[in-house]
Coordinates of C-alpha atoms in Angstrom, one line a residue:
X1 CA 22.5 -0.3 0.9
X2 CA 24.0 -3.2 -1.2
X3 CA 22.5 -5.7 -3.7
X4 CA 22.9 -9.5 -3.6
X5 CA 21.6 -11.8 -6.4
X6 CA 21.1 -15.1 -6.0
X7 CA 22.4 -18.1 -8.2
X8 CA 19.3 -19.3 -9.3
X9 CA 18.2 -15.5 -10.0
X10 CA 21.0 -15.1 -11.9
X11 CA 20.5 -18.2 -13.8
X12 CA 17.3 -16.8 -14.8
X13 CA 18.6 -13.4 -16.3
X14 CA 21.0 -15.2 -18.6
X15 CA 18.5 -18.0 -19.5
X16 CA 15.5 -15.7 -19.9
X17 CA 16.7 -12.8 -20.9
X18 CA 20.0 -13.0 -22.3
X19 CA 21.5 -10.6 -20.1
X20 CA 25.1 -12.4 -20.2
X21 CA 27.3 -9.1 -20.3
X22 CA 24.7 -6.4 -20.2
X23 CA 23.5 -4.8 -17.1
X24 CA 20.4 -4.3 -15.4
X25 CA 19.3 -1.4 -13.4
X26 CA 16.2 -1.7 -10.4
X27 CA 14.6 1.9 -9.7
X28 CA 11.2 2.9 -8.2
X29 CA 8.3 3.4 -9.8
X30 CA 4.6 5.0 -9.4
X31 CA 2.1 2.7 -8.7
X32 CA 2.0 -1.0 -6.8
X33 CA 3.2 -2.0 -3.5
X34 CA 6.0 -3.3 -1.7
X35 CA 6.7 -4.9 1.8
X36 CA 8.5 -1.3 2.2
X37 CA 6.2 1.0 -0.1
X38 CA 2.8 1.7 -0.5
X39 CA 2.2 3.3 -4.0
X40 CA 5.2 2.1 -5.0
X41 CA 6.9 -0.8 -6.8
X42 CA 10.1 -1.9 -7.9
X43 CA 11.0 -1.6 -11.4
X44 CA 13.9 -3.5 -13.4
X45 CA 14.9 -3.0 -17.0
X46 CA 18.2 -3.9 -18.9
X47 CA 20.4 -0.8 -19.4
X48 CA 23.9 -1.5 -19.9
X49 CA 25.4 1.9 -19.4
X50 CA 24.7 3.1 -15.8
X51 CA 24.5 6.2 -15.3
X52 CA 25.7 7.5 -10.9
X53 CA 25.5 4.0 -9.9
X54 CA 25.0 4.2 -5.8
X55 CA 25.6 0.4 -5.8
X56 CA 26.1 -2.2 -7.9
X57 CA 26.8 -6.1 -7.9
X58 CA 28.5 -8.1 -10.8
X59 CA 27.6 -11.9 -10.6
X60 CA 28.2 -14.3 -13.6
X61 CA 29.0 -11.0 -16.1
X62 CA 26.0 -9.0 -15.3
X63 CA 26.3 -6.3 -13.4
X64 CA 22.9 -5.0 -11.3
X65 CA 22.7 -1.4 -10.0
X66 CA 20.7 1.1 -8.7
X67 CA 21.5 4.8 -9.9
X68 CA 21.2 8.2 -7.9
X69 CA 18.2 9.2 -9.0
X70 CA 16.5 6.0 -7.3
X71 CA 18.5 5.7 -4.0
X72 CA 14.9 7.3 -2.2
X73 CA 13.0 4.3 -3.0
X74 CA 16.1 2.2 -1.4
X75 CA 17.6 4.2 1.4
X76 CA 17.2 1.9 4.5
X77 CA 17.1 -1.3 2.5
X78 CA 19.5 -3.9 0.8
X79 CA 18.2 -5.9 -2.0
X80 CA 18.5 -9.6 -2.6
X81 CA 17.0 -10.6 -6.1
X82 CA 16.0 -14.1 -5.9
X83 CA 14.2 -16.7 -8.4
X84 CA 10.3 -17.6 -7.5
X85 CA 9.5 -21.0 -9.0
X86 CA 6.4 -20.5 -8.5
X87 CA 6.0 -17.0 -10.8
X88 CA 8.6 -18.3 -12.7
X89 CA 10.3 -14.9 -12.5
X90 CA 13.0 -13.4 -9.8
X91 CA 11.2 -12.2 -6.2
X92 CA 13.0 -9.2 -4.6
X93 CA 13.4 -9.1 -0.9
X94 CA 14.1 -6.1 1.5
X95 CA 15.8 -6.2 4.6
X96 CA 16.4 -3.6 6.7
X97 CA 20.1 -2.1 6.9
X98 CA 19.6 0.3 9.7
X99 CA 20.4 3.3 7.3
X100 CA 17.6 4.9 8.2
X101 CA 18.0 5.0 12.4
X102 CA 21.1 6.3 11.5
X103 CA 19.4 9.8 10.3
X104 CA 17.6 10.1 13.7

């Protein structure tokens, strides 16, 4: 499991919401669908003092992470947080690591 940010999604959390030197951590919530979740969606709030990261990724003096508590909703997947012109807000894309044949 692993996190990559992209430069123009990083671009956006400095520009957009100040994030230069904070952190921001992406968990699971109730409700909503992903390409990996039904009932599910992916949550993202700024919380600069993590708290059992599993993984995180500094780029341009923000670090993202994901915390214990969350790896369920990710196990199986990395995340690649990119920037979506058209929404005008980052897109998140899953892609399948192979974690989870591993357990068979």
């Amino acid at each position: 499991m692993k996190i990559t940010v992209t430069d123009a999604a990083s671009k956006w959390f400095r520009e957009e919401m100040g994030m230069t030197g904070r952190g921001i951590r992406f968990f699971g919530k109730v409700y909503g669908k992903t390409p990996v979740h039904e009932g599910f969606s992916l949550g993202m709030t700024p919380d600069d003092h993590p708290r059992d990261p599993i993984v995180a990724e500094t780029k341009d003096d923000v670090t993202y992470y994901i915390t214990e508590g969350d790896q369920w909703f990710f196990v199986g997947y990395d995340l690649t947080v990119d920037y979506d012109s058209k929404t005008d807000g980052p897109t998140y894309i899953y892609t399948d690591n192979g974690e989870l044949d591993k357990e068979d």
